[in-house]
Tab-separated table of C-alpha atoms and ligand atoms in Angstrom:
chain	number	residue	atom	x	y	z
A	692	MET	CA	123.830	107.527	173.990
A	693	PRO	CA	122.273	106.462	177.362
A	694	LYS	CA	122.624	109.103	180.164
A	695	LEU	CA	124.606	109.010	182.871
A	696	THR	CA	123.589	109.986	186.266
A	697	LEU	CA	125.305	109.544	189.797
A	698	TYR	CA	123.406	109.756	192.783
A	699	HIS	CA	125.912	111.368	194.795
A	700	ALA	CA	126.569	112.983	198.508
A	701	ALA	CA	129.980	114.960	198.931
A	702	PRO	CA	132.079	114.031	200.764
A	703	SER	CA	131.506	110.418	200.764
A	704	ARG	CA	132.250	107.336	198.825
A	705	SER	CA	130.417	108.678	195.884
A	706	SER	CA	133.368	111.202	195.356
A	707	ILE	CA	135.286	108.015	194.039
A	708	THR	CA	132.885	107.753	191.450
A	709	ARG	CA	132.575	111.616	190.645
A	710	TRP	CA	136.498	111.287	190.048
A	711	MET	CA	135.877	108.498	187.985
A	712	LEU	CA	133.683	110.362	185.835
A	713	GLU	CA	135.709	113.174	185.403
A	714	GLU	CA	138.508	110.804	184.296
A	715	VAL	CA	136.063	109.185	181.787
A	716	GLY	CA	135.189	112.517	180.543
A	717	GLU	CA	131.500	111.996	179.468
A	718	PRO	CA	128.611	114.272	180.323
A	719	TYR	CA	126.754	113.304	183.477
A	720	ASP	CA	123.959	114.193	185.533
A	721	LEU	CA	124.125	114.449	189.296
A	722	HIS	CA	121.240	113.716	191.893
A	723	LEU	CA	122.695	114.740	194.989
A	724	LEU	CA	121.096	113.259	198.138
A	725	ASN	CA	121.438	114.806	201.857
A	726	LEU	CA	122.578	111.604	204.024
A	727	GLY	CA	122.023	113.889	207.289
A	728	LYS	CA	118.528	114.248	206.217
A	729	GLY	CA	118.131	110.382	205.581
A	730	GLU	CA	117.232	111.042	201.971
A	731	ASN	CA	119.044	108.020	201.050
A	732	ARG	CA	116.526	106.122	203.186
A	733	SER	CA	113.780	107.156	200.834
A	734	ALA	CA	111.309	104.699	199.110
A	735	ASP	CA	112.617	106.018	195.858
A	736	TYR	CA	116.251	105.801	196.458
A	737	LEU	CA	115.784	102.354	198.092
A	738	ALA	CA	114.355	101.305	194.745
A	739	ILE	CA	117.540	102.281	193.336
A	740	ASN	CA	119.885	100.757	195.826
A	741	PRO	CA	118.280	98.860	198.665
A	742	MET	CA	121.323	99.083	200.735
A	743	GLY	CA	120.536	102.974	201.111
A	744	LYS	CA	123.839	103.887	200.349
A	745	VAL	CA	125.837	106.379	198.128
A	746	PRO	CA	126.793	105.996	195.386
A	747	ALA	CA	124.692	104.823	192.744
A	748	LEU	CA	124.870	105.183	188.987
A	749	ARG	CA	122.074	105.101	186.380
A	750	HIS	CA	123.421	104.501	182.712
A	751	GLY	CA	120.539	104.033	180.468
A	752	ASP	CA	118.179	101.305	182.060
A	753	VAL	CA	121.233	99.939	183.947
A	754	VAL	CA	121.765	100.935	187.940
A	755	ILE	CA	125.506	99.857	189.275
A	756	THR	CA	126.089	100.408	192.979
A	757	GLU	CA	129.222	99.701	194.989
A	758	ALA	CA	132.083	102.410	194.270
A	759	ALA	CA	134.816	99.984	192.717
A	760	ALA	CA	132.076	98.211	190.463
A	761	ILE	CA	131.002	101.373	189.266
A	762	CYS	CA	134.584	102.350	188.464
A	763	ALA	CA	135.017	98.849	186.725
A	764	TYR	CA	131.972	99.721	184.645
A	765	LEU	CA	132.675	103.070	183.509
A	766	ALA	CA	136.284	102.042	182.397
A	767	ASP	CA	135.029	98.805	180.536
A	768	GLU	CA	131.874	101.084	179.108
A	769	PHE	CA	134.233	103.937	177.964
A	770	PRO	CA	137.179	102.293	176.695
A	771	ARG	CA	138.094	105.534	174.520
A	772	ALA	CA	139.002	106.821	178.146
A	773	LYS	CA	141.862	104.133	178.221
A	774	LEU	CA	141.098	103.622	182.021
A	775	ASN	CA	140.675	99.946	181.856
A	776	VAL	CA	142.942	96.907	180.814
A	777	PRO	CA	140.781	95.043	178.133
A	778	ILE	CA	139.812	91.401	178.687
A	779	GLY	CA	142.415	89.273	176.624
A	780	GLU	CA	145.260	91.253	178.072
A	781	PRO	CA	147.298	89.424	180.492
A	782	ARG	CA	147.903	92.405	182.497
A	783	ARG	CA	144.168	92.489	183.241
A	784	GLY	CA	144.520	89.817	186.300
A	785	LEU	CA	146.616	92.385	188.195
A	786	TYR	CA	144.257	94.995	187.331
A	787	LEU	CA	141.267	93.360	188.555
A	788	LYS	CA	143.185	92.105	191.763
A	789	TRP	CA	143.614	96.029	192.557
A	790	LEU	CA	140.226	97.071	191.785
A	791	PHE	CA	138.811	94.155	194.392
A	792	PHE	CA	141.762	94.901	196.775
A	793	GLY	CA	140.173	97.972	197.758
A	794	PRO	CA	136.929	97.456	199.204
A	795	SER	CA	138.110	93.629	200.079
A	796	CYS	CA	141.443	94.355	201.935
A	797	ILE	CA	141.970	98.011	202.304
A	798	GLU	CA	138.883	99.258	203.609
A	799	PRO	CA	138.106	96.495	205.881
A	800	ALA	CA	141.374	96.704	207.270
A	801	VAL	CA	141.422	100.294	208.044
A	802	LEU	CA	137.794	100.249	209.424
A	803	ASP	CA	138.673	97.321	211.945
A	804	ARG	CA	141.562	99.483	213.308
A	805	ALA	CA	138.879	102.513	213.247
A	806	PHE	CA	136.563	100.531	215.276
A	807	PRO	CA	138.310	97.318	216.999
A	808	ARG	CA	136.391	94.380	217.504
A	809	LYS	CA	135.886	93.451	221.345
A	810	GLU	CA	137.667	90.113	220.665
A	811	GLU	CA	140.277	89.998	218.061
A	812	ALA	CA	139.731	88.037	215.000
A	813	ARG	CA	142.084	85.155	213.938
A	814	ARG	CA	144.249	86.306	210.866
A	815	ALA	CA	143.199	83.467	208.905
A	816	ALA	CA	139.468	84.325	209.423
A	817	LEU	CA	139.698	87.813	208.169
A	818	GLY	CA	139.626	88.417	204.237
A	819	TYR	CA	142.302	90.957	204.638
A	820	GLY	CA	144.707	89.038	206.915
A	821	ASP	CA	146.303	91.628	209.080
A	822	PHE	CA	146.574	95.573	208.768
A	823	ASP	CA	150.450	95.514	208.545
A	824	THR	CA	150.403	93.237	205.449
A	825	VAL	CA	147.978	95.151	203.661
A	826	MET	CA	149.947	98.337	203.865
A	827	ASP	CA	152.875	96.597	202.880
A	828	VAL	CA	151.369	94.981	199.876
A	829	VAL	CA	149.980	98.355	198.783
A	830	ALA	CA	153.161	100.393	199.528
A	831	GLU	CA	155.237	97.735	197.268
A	832	ALA	CA	152.893	98.281	194.352
A	833	VAL	CA	152.799	102.028	194.415
A	834	VAL	CA	156.560	102.849	195.108
A	835	ALA	CA	157.473	102.541	191.443
A	836	GLY	CA	154.701	104.232	190.243
A	837	PRO	CA	153.704	106.501	188.612
A	838	TYR	CA	150.363	104.457	188.962
A	839	ILE	CA	149.984	101.022	190.335
A	840	MET	CA	149.653	99.417	186.895
A	841	GLY	CA	152.828	101.125	186.017
A	842	GLU	CA	152.719	104.146	183.486
A	843	GLN	CA	149.080	103.606	182.707
A	844	PHE	CA	146.507	105.215	184.851
A	845	THR	CA	143.377	103.149	185.448
A	846	ALA	CA	140.167	102.743	187.359
A	847	ALA	CA	142.325	100.847	190.125
A	848	ASP	CA	144.088	103.976	190.937
A	849	VAL	CA	140.801	105.823	191.470
A	850	VAL	CA	139.932	103.002	193.672
A	851	ILE	CA	143.473	102.469	195.583
A	852	GLY	CA	144.053	106.020	195.609
A	853	SER	CA	140.889	106.867	197.045
A	854	GLY	CA	141.347	104.528	199.776
A	855	LEU	CA	144.552	105.660	200.653
A	856	ARG	CA	143.845	109.448	200.484
A	857	TRP	CA	140.755	108.967	202.455
A	858	GLY	CA	142.913	106.936	205.114
A	859	MET	CA	145.528	109.493	205.327
A	860	MET	CA	143.272	112.212	205.727
A	861	PHE	CA	141.700	110.613	208.986
A	862	LYS	CA	144.915	109.603	209.974
A	863	LEU	CA	143.844	105.762	209.803
A	864	LEU	CA	146.617	104.969	207.809
A	865	PRO	CA	150.281	105.306	208.208
A	866	GLU	CA	151.566	108.534	206.084
A	867	ARG	CA	154.463	106.344	204.630
A	868	SER	CA	156.458	107.882	201.943
A	869	GLU	CA	155.358	105.578	199.250
A	870	PHE	CA	151.833	106.603	199.884
A	871	THR	CA	152.179	110.251	200.263
A	872	ALA	CA	154.392	110.165	197.079
A	873	TYR	CA	151.698	108.309	195.103
A	874	ALA	CA	148.730	110.415	196.403
A	875	ALA	CA	150.669	113.451	195.231
A	876	ARG	CA	151.260	111.965	191.535
A	877	LEU	CA	147.321	111.460	191.829
A	878	GLU	CA	146.508	114.873	192.959
A	879	ASN	CA	148.227	116.161	189.935
A	880	ARG	CA	145.467	114.945	187.854
A	881	PRO	CA	143.117	117.874	186.583
A	882	ALA	CA	140.036	114.990	186.563
A	883	LEU	CA	140.586	114.842	190.578
A	884	GLN	CA	141.267	118.473	191.034
A	885	ARG	CA	137.856	119.233	188.781
A	886	ALA	CA	135.799	116.314	191.065
A	887	GLU	CA	136.904	118.161	194.417
A	888	SER	CA	136.512	121.421	193.307
A	889	LYS	CA	133.124	120.777	191.696
A	890	ASP	CA	132.214	118.820	195.298
A	891	LYS	CA	133.313	121.953	197.036
B	241	LIG	N1	130.207	99.130	199.775
B	241	LIG	C1	129.713	100.690	199.506
B	241	LIG	C2	129.745	101.908	200.795
B	241	LIG	C3	129.048	102.820	200.290
B	241	LIG	C4	128.816	103.578	201.744
B	241	LIG	O1	128.770	103.012	202.921
B	241	LIG	N2	128.333	104.714	201.416
B	241	LIG	C5	127.972	105.896	202.877
B	241	LIG	C6	128.759	107.248	202.434
B	241	LIG	S1	130.446	107.118	202.496
B	241	LIG	C7	126.729	105.792	202.859
B	241	LIG	O2	125.690	106.153	201.786
B	241	LIG	N3	126.254	106.256	203.990
B	241	LIG	C8	124.972	106.776	204.219
B	241	LIG	C9	124.503	105.758	205.339
B	241	LIG	O3	124.511	104.331	205.233
B	241	LIG	O4	123.178	105.794	205.642
B	241	LIG	C10	130.577	101.076	198.339
B	241	LIG	O5	131.758	100.965	198.273
B	241	LIG	O6	130.078	101.891	197.555
């Protein structure tokens, strides 16, 4: 079985993928990088991720970067963990939408609010539209629960849940009851608890 190595710094976006690895339950190694010391800018690491960012995951000879892509990859690569919606199932469309919605809508909406532009962009020009619509759409998706795909916990919960938890922690997201209840359900997951205590 090819070895899994996570290039990691905690706390950071690579904690998303550590949670995912704990959900998958396969053994993995950690390669810790000190971002403060600029180890992510070393030539060795830039050869792994030319973006100079964590996370990166090595699986045998394959290197995957981008947190949501790593979560999607792991879910498909280790189907026994039942963290994906397999190709061929109609629900896969919705599952993929949520995997992409994290990095393409939630994160930019939150970061634009944290670091406002000098000139407001037109709603039509922004891929996420506007902050309030993004929040309303996510709130509606998680309110019924327990998870974003209903009864099945998937990689999409790792991505969306991490974004919501991070945003609320830094007071960049409204603490809506839909979000706090969803976050509380996620925080009951042993894999998230393990990832957090190992990161500490
Ligand atoms: N789009 C990337 C973003 C990764 C990212 O921004 N990582 C931050 C840590 S949260 C990082 O490596 N920062 C160090 C730097 O840019 O110098 C992803 O989702 O994986």
